[in-house]
Amino acid sequence: MMKRAIHIFPTFHSVDKIQEIRHRYDPLSDKIPPHITLVFPFESSIPSVDILVHIKSVAEHISPFPMTLRDVTGSGGEFLFLNVKEGNDFLIQLHDQLYEGILAPYRNPHITYLPHITLGRPGNSEEYSSALEKCKDLKESYHTVVKEITLEEIGEDDVSNVIGRVPLKDNRF
């Protein structure tokens, strides 16, 4: 059984501030770059090639799209989120379609999907409140164009290992 997840690894002009916050509050900051999760970590014996074929079947129907992230908010009393302001509908569409077919059994109906980059998971409620207060002044907007979906394997030490990248539909034709 391998533990895998499906993400978008956005590229921004500068991620210094994002990484500064993540290094401070996210224990996974050195193990995986800033990302938007489309399919949450799952353990499965499905061959990676089959998952990549499934991702391709979804990706070939969606063109590259612009995405903007801005504003830090809290979630569930424990997470710091950098919120998606543009591109949300495409991300939700990708999430929903990826959880069909061979990945349908791994969808958790108890979780509402809210696209974001996790900036941190402070250890306790005091740290959480303090982190939110420190992040409230982060007003930068982060713009990019989403062009591909990434399948990763999560190692025993929680390090992300990219297994494959699938481009979104080539709309040049």
Tab-separated table of C-alpha atoms in Angstrom, residues 5 25 56 59 63 73 78 91 97 100 114 118 123 134 155 167:
chain	number	residue	atom	x	y	z
A	5	ALA	CA	-2.153	12.579	-2.929
A	25	TYR	CA	3.829	27.259	11.632
A	56	LYS	CA	-5.199	12.565	-17.590
A	59	ALA	CA	-7.137	17.053	-17.112
A	63	SER	CA	-7.742	24.268	-20.038
A	73	THR	CA	-7.885	32.954	7.516
A	78	GLU	CA	-6.141	24.775	13.986
A	91	LEU	CA	-10.253	23.711	-8.574
A	97	GLN	CA	-13.969	14.865	-11.073
A	100	GLU	CA	-14.928	9.870	-9.478
A	114	LEU	CA	-12.341	24.557	0.202
A	118	THR	CA	-2.162	25.522	4.120
A	123	GLY	CA	0.288	23.678	18.109
A	134	LYS	CA	0.520	38.053	12.829
A	155	GLY	CA	7.210	8.793	2.038
A	167	PRO	CA	-0.714	18.861	-18.138
